[in-house]
């Protein structure tokens, strides 16, 4: 085997539904690659140690802290960022955030939205306690916590009733 | 600079991890390894060996005799498995509070024990569940009881050129109950200030696993048949058994508080373990 | 003066208007979808990345800085050290120009920059910064209040330096400023007291912890100027300070301040911007510094404090005197901390009718990171002590602590600070207490292990200020408002949009709000002290009315009537024939050449010389908080089962934003009461900069039930009778929560934070004391 002669890695991954290829140093995190190499600045950088949740993205359908994933690790995998979730005029969840006053300074909100969508993807009708549990890795210093919980509850109710 | 290397088989990973000319680190979930990676690998040519694509790796295997937790099994995988939940309540309770949802989607059980933090959440539970650690090397495999696995903070018996490939849990004897308790500084995501796992085994053995009160997680045996419901009996037994705890004072708590709390949590964990026995029987 | 702040023109809410409704946040969708550009999101492909060089102690003489190896590292373009800066070292500040651009021969706090490295990539800059060799000799720095105030203590600032503290009687001490406020005769009143409560309290150092870390981009312009991109709350102060340091005109220094991702006071005063300005000018290149959260925690903090208080009560619960001494632990340089001390201690007697009071306050320099403004300013520190005293007095007299407060609270218009610079209540404060008691179920019995506590808080808002606004009504009926308030999460842009929409009759979606750019937007003094709704809100209101006046006059001229025959109201010109929509009247008035109507509004409040606050408060924030906890006696942990926060806001301009700010302030206050503290070691090193060990509340730390409410009497000086809000809910949270814990645990806690360990220790000591 060979450990490789250079430290650069070429990564091909599905990012927000598109196949993207980029080359990064081996230690470059997914967070930095998304923001610098791919121009996807909706994913925010704050603690860079997996404590704040601002950099949450979906990797193969699972919420992860992109600061604790190497860009090289996503070769052959699928990543969805906040840009990949968003539609013109906002998703129902994003609109619910606005209706309930959940967006204040806004810096943590893309991460909150990703974690909430991940929760709803496997638990379509979560209780308030389950929402608090599921989102407790996403810090909000404006402390919009109760606003966000209301928004997630309302979205869950609407989605469940629409799907019948 | 760090080189990323994706190993394709156990033997391949072992070869790179055993090389003396590089500072090679095994990468599983990365939730510990990637924090401050640049700083730690600054002085050596670093290689990060990604173990998530090993062709000869078996993930979570449930058999009649017990459960085998392969090296890529995440906390989330573990918690979602109904057999694991039924057989190993303490482990599932512990795995369920490791970090946040996003952390548990990446962090692995094997990674958690190999990181060998004295405050590891899963270690006390694995201790009372009687886990064995399977370690591979170029010379073959060896199996170490987890009670002998931890050597010092961040140090295990798994040496250079070796790789933990699985944690194996024997199926509990009927009538076994277990539970996990921990103390944190806040109610959301936190590291343990003190943690305790308790198992009341169907064969009468009573064990405690202790976290964050010594350089390594500790396993403590209480006298078989101790009447856990009677505090007058239990308290002196705990006093004697928990004397092995030698906590330090740090930013999270003072030593005397940890000493008092390990006793408090031990009593609670034992009660909860006993309750889970009764639930199983009912 | 025509632009003075006064309350007779505040206007009334339109029943069909936007003001007073739950209007969605301006820019909210961009934030929720990731499209909002914060400073770190701006693209500067050619920018050099910067790493700051520091040393691992809090106080040391710098003997030498060797950058040779770093400069030879791959990708390194330049290194800035003190030797590159003018001599004497340029210094900056607000009240005291004492902070050097970088360490000036001596490091005075942990994290003070010694050098800065600029390289092509961040990795290269970080690697080079690690090989800059700093030769230093550690000094016996003072890291605690006790150490700083001890006889013969190391002096943080050199008393012999004529540029600093010259002629200051306190120069041979670490006290940078002090203030005494006194009225009445303490001894005479003490004779009337049936009970005197005396205790000492402490309030730890904390950090603002905005999730958006600090970031600066400095870009030299083609014409010898400089553009700074920074998430600053006060762009115009930044412009003035940096222009002064680098010797440029205000016009040459262009500050672009994208909306901050949270500020909480921590992004008011320059930190790294002066250094970055010098670095950009030295290299002639764009330079970029992006910190992470831990580095930000090291750079900004709130002052800690120790307090000693004596308070006298009659047996009926009248407070007859209050004597409080407070020392604020500020950092190595003044920043705004002397004002934190003066404003905080001014309200040290609380909102009570006190026959005698003595407040003695000091701001004390220590070799710790520079403290700055934070939500609540200096009030939470002193409120922790004063309110805990009231609770203790009530408990020991066997009286209800809520009713003791109601009994002593001042009425609207009554003085709570007496003397030449009196402070008077400007609201119906008892209503907030009564509402909070009702929401909390104050008189309902509690199960065992539960406890309930109440506290009240006040804070003076701005005592001087100047805000200017422009409003353009465009030909197509859309409008643009220019307002220099920084929207850091409080929702200022939304309020301006609502105001303009209502005053001009423009649909909300046709209003654009421009802020955060000193080249485009007229002057605003600062975004602080919950002033913006009142000050900038009034300026925006006046600019809208200026637009309406101009439209009315233009329209009158076009249709050939005397302007005096017409009138205007929100959204319309009133004629004898009826109302003409403002946009239609504007089009008629503007005529064939089209164009636009440009309105201007200014709001000004001058200070008052000699006043301890620098002037009379434009309004007070008043809050009543009630906490209810369930204690786990075995571990000392508690769950907040219910928390109530009620503030006097005058008028809710946007009820959902009020709720969000009120809840957010309460939760932040709870975190600062039960878990937050910065801890330094004996070398002055910060032990817990990272989010792993500096704990802030998560979703699971929110009270099980959180009720907030507002008192609305439309009696504020701001638009539509509003007052500022957002700081209210943090003022007395510590004392309310502390009282609840005391009630549940049966022991009084005098030090924050209320950690499980601290409660366990206090209950155990009490139990041992009872046995002994």
Tab-separated table of N, CA, C and O in Angstrom, chain A residues 25 27-28 35 41-42 44-49 51-52 54 82-83 86 89-90 94-95 98-101 103-110 112-113 129 131-133 135-136 138-143 145-149, chain C residues 22 24-25 28-29 31-34 36-38 40-41 123 207-209 211-213 260-262 264 292-293 488-489 656 659-661 663-664 667-668 672 676 690-692 695-700 702-704 706:
chain	number	residue	atom	x	y	z
A	25	UNK	N	-6.734	19.812	0.994
A	25	UNK	CA	-5.743	19.167	1.858
A	25	UNK	C	-6.449	18.121	2.739
A	25	UNK	O	-7.637	18.264	3.042
A	27	UNK	N	-6.502	17.469	5.799
A	27	UNK	CA	-7.064	17.831	7.099
A	27	UNK	C	-8.229	18.814	6.976
A	27	UNK	O	-8.799	19.205	7.990
A	28	UNK	N	-8.567	19.227	5.757
A	28	UNK	CA	-9.636	20.219	5.580
A	28	UNK	C	-10.974	19.617	6.025
A	28	UNK	O	-11.348	18.530	5.602
A	35	UNK	N	-17.689	25.893	2.730
A	35	UNK	CA	-17.685	27.355	2.725
A	35	UNK	C	-16.663	27.924	1.741
A	35	UNK	O	-16.974	28.884	1.033
A	41	UNK	N	-21.947	29.195	1.921
A	41	UNK	CA	-21.685	29.858	3.202
A	41	UNK	C	-22.891	29.849	4.139
A	41	UNK	O	-22.828	30.427	5.226
A	42	UNK	N	-23.972	29.201	3.734
A	42	UNK	CA	-25.127	29.089	4.634
A	42	UNK	C	-24.812	28.248	5.856
A	42	UNK	O	-25.407	28.429	6.925
A	44	UNK	N	-22.692	27.607	8.925
A	44	UNK	CA	-21.907	28.584	9.675
A	44	UNK	C	-20.815	27.933	10.514
A	44	UNK	O	-20.974	26.823	11.024
A	45	UNK	N	-19.741	28.679	10.687
A	45	UNK	CA	-18.606	28.220	11.487
A	45	UNK	C	-18.561	29.008	12.795
A	45	UNK	O	-18.533	30.230	12.778
A	46	UNK	N	-18.580	28.297	13.919
A	46	UNK	CA	-18.482	29.008	15.192
A	46	UNK	C	-17.495	28.338	16.131
A	46	UNK	O	-16.339	28.730	16.203
A	47	UNK	N	-17.915	27.263	16.814
A	47	UNK	CA	-17.013	26.691	17.833
A	47	UNK	C	-15.931	25.817	17.212
A	47	UNK	O	-14.879	25.639	17.795
A	48	UNK	N	-16.209	25.236	16.065
A	48	UNK	CA	-15.311	24.306	15.357
A	48	UNK	C	-14.897	23.106	16.209
A	48	UNK	O	-13.842	22.523	15.993
A	49	UNK	N	-15.721	22.742	17.185
A	49	UNK	CA	-15.409	21.550	17.987
A	49	UNK	C	-16.662	20.746	18.330
A	49	UNK	O	-16.681	20.028	19.336
A	51	UNK	N	-19.608	21.573	19.422
A	51	UNK	CA	-20.386	21.937	20.609
A	51	UNK	C	-21.577	22.845	20.311
A	51	UNK	O	-22.491	22.927	21.114
A	52	UNK	N	-21.551	23.567	19.182
A	52	UNK	CA	-22.579	24.603	18.995
A	52	UNK	C	-23.639	24.228	17.970
A	52	UNK	O	-24.737	24.774	17.999
A	54	UNK	N	-23.865	24.998	14.824
A	54	UNK	CA	-24.099	25.959	13.738
A	54	UNK	C	-23.744	25.386	12.370
A	54	UNK	O	-24.238	25.844	11.351
A	82	UNK	N	-27.991	23.684	4.064
A	82	UNK	CA	-29.175	24.544	4.152
A	82	UNK	C	-29.592	25.035	2.758
A	82	UNK	O	-30.786	25.146	2.465
A	83	UNK	N	-28.612	25.273	1.901
A	83	UNK	CA	-28.948	25.729	0.551
A	83	UNK	C	-29.726	24.651	-0.203
A	83	UNK	O	-30.572	24.961	-1.039
A	86	UNK	N	-33.493	24.696	0.891
A	86	UNK	CA	-34.292	25.905	0.727
A	86	UNK	C	-34.960	25.958	-0.635
A	86	UNK	O	-34.419	25.509	-1.630
A	89	UNK	N	-39.025	31.431	-1.440
A	89	UNK	CA	-40.060	31.776	-0.476
A	89	UNK	C	-39.947	31.002	0.822
A	89	UNK	O	-40.694	31.242	1.755
A	90	UNK	N	-39.002	30.069	0.870
A	90	UNK	CA	-38.767	29.343	2.122
A	90	UNK	C	-39.624	28.097	2.243
A	90	UNK	O	-40.715	28.020	1.692
A	94	UNK	N	-39.183	26.827	7.501
A	94	UNK	CA	-38.560	28.156	7.580
A	94	UNK	C	-39.618	29.238	7.781
A	94	UNK	O	-39.423	30.182	8.554
A	95	UNK	N	-40.736	29.104	7.100
A	95	UNK	CA	-41.826	30.069	7.296
A	95	UNK	C	-42.357	30.002	8.727
A	95	UNK	O	-42.674	31.028	9.328
A	98	UNK	N	-40.282	31.972	11.000
A	98	UNK	CA	-40.555	33.415	10.936
A	98	UNK	C	-41.842	33.765	11.670
A	98	UNK	O	-41.907	34.747	12.403
A	99	UNK	N	-42.861	32.961	11.481
A	99	UNK	CA	-44.152	33.250	12.124
A	99	UNK	C	-44.036	33.229	13.647
A	99	UNK	O	-44.731	33.978	14.331
A	100	UNK	N	-43.181	32.369	14.153
A	100	UNK	CA	-43.087	32.222	15.606
A	100	UNK	C	-41.969	33.063	16.225
A	100	UNK	O	-41.640	32.896	17.392
A	101	UNK	N	-41.366	33.937	15.430
A	101	UNK	CA	-40.325	34.810	15.980
A	101	UNK	C	-39.061	34.062	16.348
A	101	UNK	O	-38.310	34.482	17.223
A	103	UNK	N	-36.416	33.506	14.495
A	103	UNK	CA	-35.189	34.007	13.875
A	103	UNK	C	-34.855	35.357	14.491
A	103	UNK	O	-35.570	36.331	14.276
A	104	UNK	N	-33.792	35.412	15.270
A	104	UNK	CA	-33.356	36.702	15.814
A	104	UNK	C	-32.056	37.085	15.099
A	104	UNK	O	-32.115	37.481	13.940
A	105	UNK	N	-30.891	36.915	15.734
A	105	UNK	CA	-29.690	37.289	14.979
A	105	UNK	C	-29.516	36.384	13.767
A	105	UNK	O	-28.967	36.785	12.760
A	106	UNK	N	-29.980	35.166	13.886
A	106	UNK	CA	-30.046	34.281	12.723
A	106	UNK	C	-28.832	33.413	12.482
A	106	UNK	O	-28.874	32.501	11.654
A	107	UNK	N	-27.755	33.635	13.201
A	107	UNK	CA	-26.506	32.943	12.868
A	107	UNK	C	-26.615	31.432	13.066
A	107	UNK	O	-26.059	30.650	12.300
A	108	UNK	N	-27.338	31.011	14.089
A	108	UNK	CA	-27.449	29.580	14.382
A	108	UNK	C	-28.571	28.925	13.578
A	108	UNK	O	-28.708	27.701	13.606
A	109	UNK	N	-29.402	29.734	12.924
A	109	UNK	CA	-30.656	29.215	12.388
A	109	UNK	C	-30.475	28.167	11.283
A	109	UNK	O	-31.170	27.145	11.292
A	110	UNK	N	-29.553	28.331	10.336
A	110	UNK	CA	-29.397	27.247	9.360
A	110	UNK	C	-29.135	25.888	10.038
A	110	UNK	O	-29.716	24.871	9.634
A	112	UNK	N	-30.054	25.057	13.070
A	112	UNK	CA	-31.294	24.662	13.756
A	112	UNK	C	-32.264	24.021	12.749
A	112	UNK	O	-32.908	23.008	13.048
A	113	UNK	N	-32.366	24.645	11.582
A	113	UNK	CA	-33.283	24.132	10.560
A	113	UNK	C	-32.850	22.727	10.129
A	113	UNK	O	-33.681	21.821	9.999
A	129	UNK	N	-40.855	17.576	24.331
A	129	UNK	CA	-39.670	17.008	24.978
A	129	UNK	C	-38.729	16.394	23.940
A	129	UNK	O	-37.502	16.548	24.031
A	131	UNK	N	-38.441	17.289	20.845
A	131	UNK	CA	-37.815	18.373	20.081
A	131	UNK	C	-36.654	18.958	20.884
A	131	UNK	O	-35.554	19.167	20.362
A	132	UNK	N	-36.896	19.188	22.164
A	132	UNK	CA	-35.820	19.744	23.010
A	132	UNK	C	-34.614	18.806	23.035
A	132	UNK	O	-33.464	19.251	22.968
A	133	UNK	N	-34.883	17.518	23.143
A	133	UNK	CA	-33.792	16.533	23.129
A	133	UNK	C	-33.027	16.582	21.812
A	133	UNK	O	-31.800	16.599	21.790
A	135	UNK	N	-32.762	18.841	19.528
A	135	UNK	CA	-32.091	20.076	19.120
A	135	UNK	C	-31.080	20.573	20.154
A	135	UNK	O	-30.476	21.618	19.958
A	136	UNK	N	-30.895	19.841	21.244
A	136	UNK	CA	-30.080	20.420	22.323
A	136	UNK	C	-28.604	20.534	21.960
A	136	UNK	O	-27.837	21.151	22.695
A	138	UNK	N	-27.782	22.240	19.350
A	138	UNK	CA	-27.751	23.479	18.573
A	138	UNK	C	-27.947	24.656	19.524
A	138	UNK	O	-29.061	24.908	19.993
A	139	UNK	N	-26.866	25.363	19.810
A	139	UNK	CA	-26.963	26.490	20.731
A	139	UNK	C	-27.540	27.710	20.026
A	139	UNK	O	-27.251	27.960	18.858
A	140	UNK	N	-28.355	28.463	20.755
A	140	UNK	CA	-28.871	29.742	20.267
A	140	UNK	C	-28.676	30.738	21.394
A	140	UNK	O	-29.303	30.619	22.438
A	141	UNK	N	-27.776	31.696	21.215
A	141	UNK	CA	-27.513	32.628	22.304
A	141	UNK	C	-28.617	33.686	22.402
A	141	UNK	O	-28.794	34.277	23.466
A	142	UNK	N	-29.330	33.946	21.306
A	142	UNK	CA	-30.537	34.778	21.431
A	142	UNK	C	-31.587	34.009	22.230
A	142	UNK	O	-32.575	34.582	22.659
A	143	UNK	N	-31.348	32.717	22.390
A	143	UNK	CA	-32.231	31.838	23.161
A	143	UNK	C	-33.657	31.862	22.619
A	143	UNK	O	-34.621	32.042	23.349
A	145	UNK	N	-35.187	29.416	21.872
A	145	UNK	CA	-35.524	27.994	21.999
A	145	UNK	C	-37.027	27.717	21.958
A	145	UNK	O	-37.485	26.848	21.217
A	146	UNK	N	-37.798	28.443	22.770
A	146	UNK	CA	-39.231	28.150	22.783
A	146	UNK	C	-39.895	28.536	21.470
A	146	UNK	O	-40.871	27.910	21.051
A	147	UNK	N	-39.373	29.568	20.813
A	147	UNK	CA	-39.903	29.983	19.506
A	147	UNK	C	-39.668	28.855	18.491
A	147	UNK	O	-40.526	28.544	17.684
A	148	UNK	N	-38.466	28.286	18.521
A	148	UNK	CA	-38.133	27.236	17.551
A	148	UNK	C	-38.969	25.989	17.826
A	148	UNK	O	-39.486	25.354	16.899
A	149	UNK	N	-39.114	25.651	19.101
A	149	UNK	CA	-39.932	24.466	19.435
A	149	UNK	C	-41.355	24.646	18.896
A	149	UNK	O	-41.918	23.729	18.284
C	22	UNK	N	-47.618	41.289	14.762
C	22	UNK	CA	-46.530	40.298	14.731
C	22	UNK	C	-45.905	40.246	13.342
C	22	UNK	O	-45.833	39.181	12.725
C	24	UNK	N	-43.441	39.722	10.451
C	24	UNK	CA	-42.280	38.821	10.376
C	24	UNK	C	-40.995	39.611	10.236
C	24	UNK	O	-40.971	40.682	9.637
C	25	UNK	N	-39.924	39.012	10.741
C	25	UNK	CA	-38.638	39.704	10.783
C	25	UNK	C	-38.149	40.096	9.392
C	25	UNK	O	-38.137	39.288	8.465
C	28	UNK	N	-35.562	37.935	7.725
C	28	UNK	CA	-35.681	36.651	8.414
C	28	UNK	C	-35.511	35.457	7.492
C	28	UNK	O	-34.822	34.495	7.838
C	29	UNK	N	-36.114	35.536	6.318
C	29	UNK	CA	-36.017	34.390	5.409
C	29	UNK	C	-34.569	34.180	4.951
C	29	UNK	O	-34.095	33.046	4.846
C	31	UNK	N	-31.982	34.801	6.672
C	31	UNK	CA	-31.278	34.157	7.787
C	31	UNK	C	-31.641	32.675	7.878
C	31	UNK	O	-30.783	31.830	8.123
C	32	UNK	N	-32.908	32.354	7.673
C	32	UNK	CA	-33.344	30.961	7.823
C	32	UNK	C	-32.885	30.094	6.662
C	32	UNK	O	-32.832	28.871	6.783
C	33	UNK	N	-32.572	30.721	5.535
C	33	UNK	CA	-32.197	29.931	4.353
C	33	UNK	C	-30.700	29.944	4.111
C	33	UNK	O	-30.226	29.360	3.137
C	34	UNK	N	-29.954	30.617	4.973
C	34	UNK	CA	-28.497	30.640	4.816
C	34	UNK	C	-28.006	31.694	3.838
C	34	UNK	O	-26.814	31.776	3.568
C	36	UNK	N	-28.232	35.005	4.195
C	36	UNK	CA	-27.728	36.200	4.873
C	36	UNK	C	-26.202	36.162	4.916
C	36	UNK	O	-25.613	35.144	5.292
C	37	UNK	N	-25.575	37.260	4.523
C	37	UNK	CA	-24.105	37.299	4.541
C	37	UNK	C	-23.605	37.983	5.822
C	37	UNK	O	-23.767	39.199	5.991
C	38	UNK	N	-23.041	37.191	6.689
C	38	UNK	CA	-22.337	37.740	7.851
C	38	UNK	C	-20.896	38.041	7.401
C	38	UNK	O	-20.499	37.635	6.299
C	40	UNK	N	-18.036	36.797	8.003
C	40	UNK	CA	-17.217	35.638	7.612
C	40	UNK	C	-17.684	35.049	6.278
C	40	UNK	O	-16.972	34.252	5.669
C	41	UNK	N	-18.877	35.419	5.816
C	41	UNK	CA	-19.408	34.868	4.566
C	41	UNK	C	-19.021	35.700	3.347
C	41	UNK	O	-19.305	35.317	2.215
C	123	UNK	N	-3.976	28.114	7.354
C	123	UNK	CA	-3.053	27.109	7.890
C	123	UNK	C	-1.631	27.655	7.932
C	123	UNK	O	-0.892	27.439	8.892
C	207	UNK	N	-19.080	35.798	29.737
C	207	UNK	CA	-18.823	36.254	28.376
C	207	UNK	C	-20.124	36.342	27.579
C	207	UNK	O	-21.094	35.640	27.880
C	208	UNK	N	-20.107	37.227	26.573
C	208	UNK	CA	-21.301	37.456	25.756
C	208	UNK	C	-21.658	36.231	24.923
C	208	UNK	O	-22.821	35.950	24.691
C	209	UNK	N	-20.638	35.530	24.401
C	209	UNK	CA	-20.856	34.274	23.677
C	209	UNK	C	-21.795	34.421	22.475
C	209	UNK	O	-22.731	33.644	22.307
C	211	UNK	N	-22.965	33.623	18.939
C	211	UNK	CA	-22.608	32.435	18.149
C	211	UNK	C	-21.773	32.851	16.930
C	211	UNK	O	-20.944	32.085	16.451
C	212	UNK	N	-21.974	34.072	16.431
C	212	UNK	CA	-21.051	34.563	15.396
C	212	UNK	C	-19.791	35.075	16.076
C	212	UNK	O	-19.827	36.067	16.799
C	213	UNK	N	-18.646	34.428	15.829
C	213	UNK	CA	-17.406	34.902	16.448
C	213	UNK	C	-16.986	36.252	15.855
C	213	UNK	O	-17.519	36.702	14.839
C	260	UNK	N	-24.690	41.854	12.753
C	260	UNK	CA	-23.960	40.896	13.590
C	260	UNK	C	-24.802	39.656	13.899
C	260	UNK	O	-26.022	39.744	14.010
C	261	UNK	N	-24.124	38.539	14.049
C	261	UNK	CA	-24.788	37.317	14.494
C	261	UNK	C	-24.784	37.274	16.009
C	261	UNK	O	-24.169	36.414	16.631
C	262	UNK	N	-25.470	38.239	16.588
C	262	UNK	CA	-25.487	38.379	18.042
C	262	UNK	C	-24.378	39.304	18.495
C	262	UNK	O	-23.270	39.285	17.944
C	264	UNK	N	-24.892	41.386	22.038
C	264	UNK	CA	-25.121	41.392	23.485
C	264	UNK	C	-24.174	42.357	24.201
C	264	UNK	O	-23.873	42.175	25.376
C	292	UNK	N	-12.572	31.908	16.167
C	292	UNK	CA	-13.623	30.956	16.500
C	292	UNK	C	-14.249	31.375	17.832
C	292	UNK	O	-13.889	32.392	18.422
C	293	UNK	N	-15.187	30.556	18.288
C	293	UNK	CA	-15.945	30.935	19.475
C	293	UNK	C	-15.054	31.047	20.716
C	293	UNK	O	-15.195	31.980	21.515
C	488	UNK	N	-28.663	43.363	15.333
C	488	UNK	CA	-27.877	42.214	15.788
C	488	UNK	C	-28.773	41.100	16.305
C	488	UNK	O	-28.303	40.188	16.982
C	489	UNK	N	-30.054	41.189	15.982
C	489	UNK	CA	-30.976	40.146	16.419
C	489	UNK	C	-32.185	40.706	17.133
C	489	UNK	O	-33.190	40.029	17.304
C	656	UNK	N	-44.385	39.788	18.722
C	656	UNK	CA	-43.628	38.531	18.641
C	656	UNK	C	-42.138	38.804	18.865
C	656	UNK	O	-41.433	38.011	19.481
C	659	UNK	N	-41.745	39.236	22.592
C	659	UNK	CA	-41.728	37.929	23.253
C	659	UNK	C	-40.375	37.244	23.072
C	659	UNK	O	-39.806	36.701	24.023
C	660	UNK	N	-39.866	37.270	21.848
C	660	UNK	CA	-38.596	36.591	21.575
C	660	UNK	C	-37.457	37.222	22.373
C	660	UNK	O	-36.610	36.512	22.931
C	661	UNK	N	-37.432	38.548	22.432
C	661	UNK	CA	-36.371	39.217	23.188
C	661	UNK	C	-36.538	38.992	24.692
C	661	UNK	O	-35.567	38.818	25.414
C	663	UNK	N	-38.065	36.420	26.203
C	663	UNK	CA	-37.692	35.034	26.521
C	663	UNK	C	-36.177	34.862	26.439
C	663	UNK	O	-35.560	34.222	27.301
C	664	UNK	N	-35.590	35.440	25.384
C	664	UNK	CA	-34.146	35.296	25.199
C	664	UNK	C	-33.363	35.921	26.334
C	664	UNK	O	-32.368	35.366	26.799
C	667	UNK	N	-33.727	33.673	29.449
C	667	UNK	CA	-32.926	32.441	29.387
C	667	UNK	C	-31.441	32.770	29.530
C	667	UNK	O	-30.701	32.069	30.229
C	668	UNK	N	-31.011	33.858	28.899
C	668	UNK	CA	-29.615	34.266	29.082
C	668	UNK	C	-29.363	34.599	30.556
C	668	UNK	O	-28.333	34.219	31.122
C	672	UNK	N	-26.712	32.896	33.117
C	672	UNK	CA	-25.716	33.668	33.852
C	672	UNK	C	-25.907	33.516	35.358
C	672	UNK	O	-25.026	33.855	36.125
C	676	UNK	N	-22.930	30.019	34.165
C	676	UNK	CA	-21.860	30.692	33.431
C	676	UNK	C	-20.822	31.324	34.348
C	676	UNK	O	-21.161	31.983	35.322
C	690	UNK	N	-13.425	27.429	25.841
C	690	UNK	CA	-14.163	26.676	24.830
C	690	UNK	C	-15.584	26.400	25.290
C	690	UNK	O	-15.903	26.384	26.479
C	691	UNK	N	-16.443	26.162	24.297
C	691	UNK	CA	-17.850	25.871	24.586
C	691	UNK	C	-18.007	24.546	25.334
C	691	UNK	O	-19.088	24.246	25.828
C	692	UNK	N	-16.944	23.771	25.437
C	692	UNK	CA	-17.025	22.527	26.200
C	692	UNK	C	-17.097	22.829	27.696
C	692	UNK	O	-17.813	22.160	28.436
C	695	UNK	N	-20.240	26.903	29.803
C	695	UNK	CA	-21.567	26.368	29.516
C	695	UNK	C	-22.581	27.489	29.363
C	695	UNK	O	-22.617	28.401	30.168
C	696	UNK	N	-23.396	27.415	28.324
C	696	UNK	CA	-24.547	28.319	28.183
C	696	UNK	C	-25.794	27.450	28.091
C	696	UNK	O	-25.701	26.254	27.811
C	697	UNK	N	-26.963	28.035	28.311
C	697	UNK	CA	-28.178	27.208	28.304
C	697	UNK	C	-28.450	26.573	26.939
C	697	UNK	O	-28.207	27.177	25.895
C	698	UNK	N	-28.946	25.350	26.984
C	698	UNK	CA	-29.423	24.648	25.794
C	698	UNK	C	-30.956	24.586	25.875
C	698	UNK	O	-31.552	25.075	26.831
C	699	UNK	N	-31.547	23.946	24.885
C	699	UNK	CA	-33.004	23.743	24.911
C	699	UNK	C	-33.458	23.116	26.223
C	699	UNK	O	-34.545	23.392	26.712
C	700	UNK	N	-32.628	22.222	26.767
C	700	UNK	CA	-33.056	21.460	27.944
C	700	UNK	C	-32.841	22.219	29.250
C	700	UNK	O	-33.228	21.743	30.308
C	702	UNK	N	-33.962	25.358	29.498
C	702	UNK	CA	-35.038	26.341	29.516
C	702	UNK	C	-36.040	25.899	30.582
C	702	UNK	O	-36.263	24.696	30.772
C	703	UNK	N	-36.633	26.855	31.310
C	703	UNK	CA	-37.639	26.459	32.314
C	703	UNK	C	-38.745	25.601	31.677
C	703	UNK	O	-39.089	25.800	30.508
C	704	UNK	N	-39.267	24.671	32.465
C	704	UNK	CA	-40.323	23.809	31.929
C	704	UNK	C	-41.508	24.659	31.458
C	704	UNK	O	-42.129	24.364	30.449
C	706	UNK	N	-42.226	28.765	30.738
C	706	UNK	CA	-41.645	30.109	30.674
C	706	UNK	C	-42.742	31.063	30.208
C	706	UNK	O	-43.248	30.943	29.099
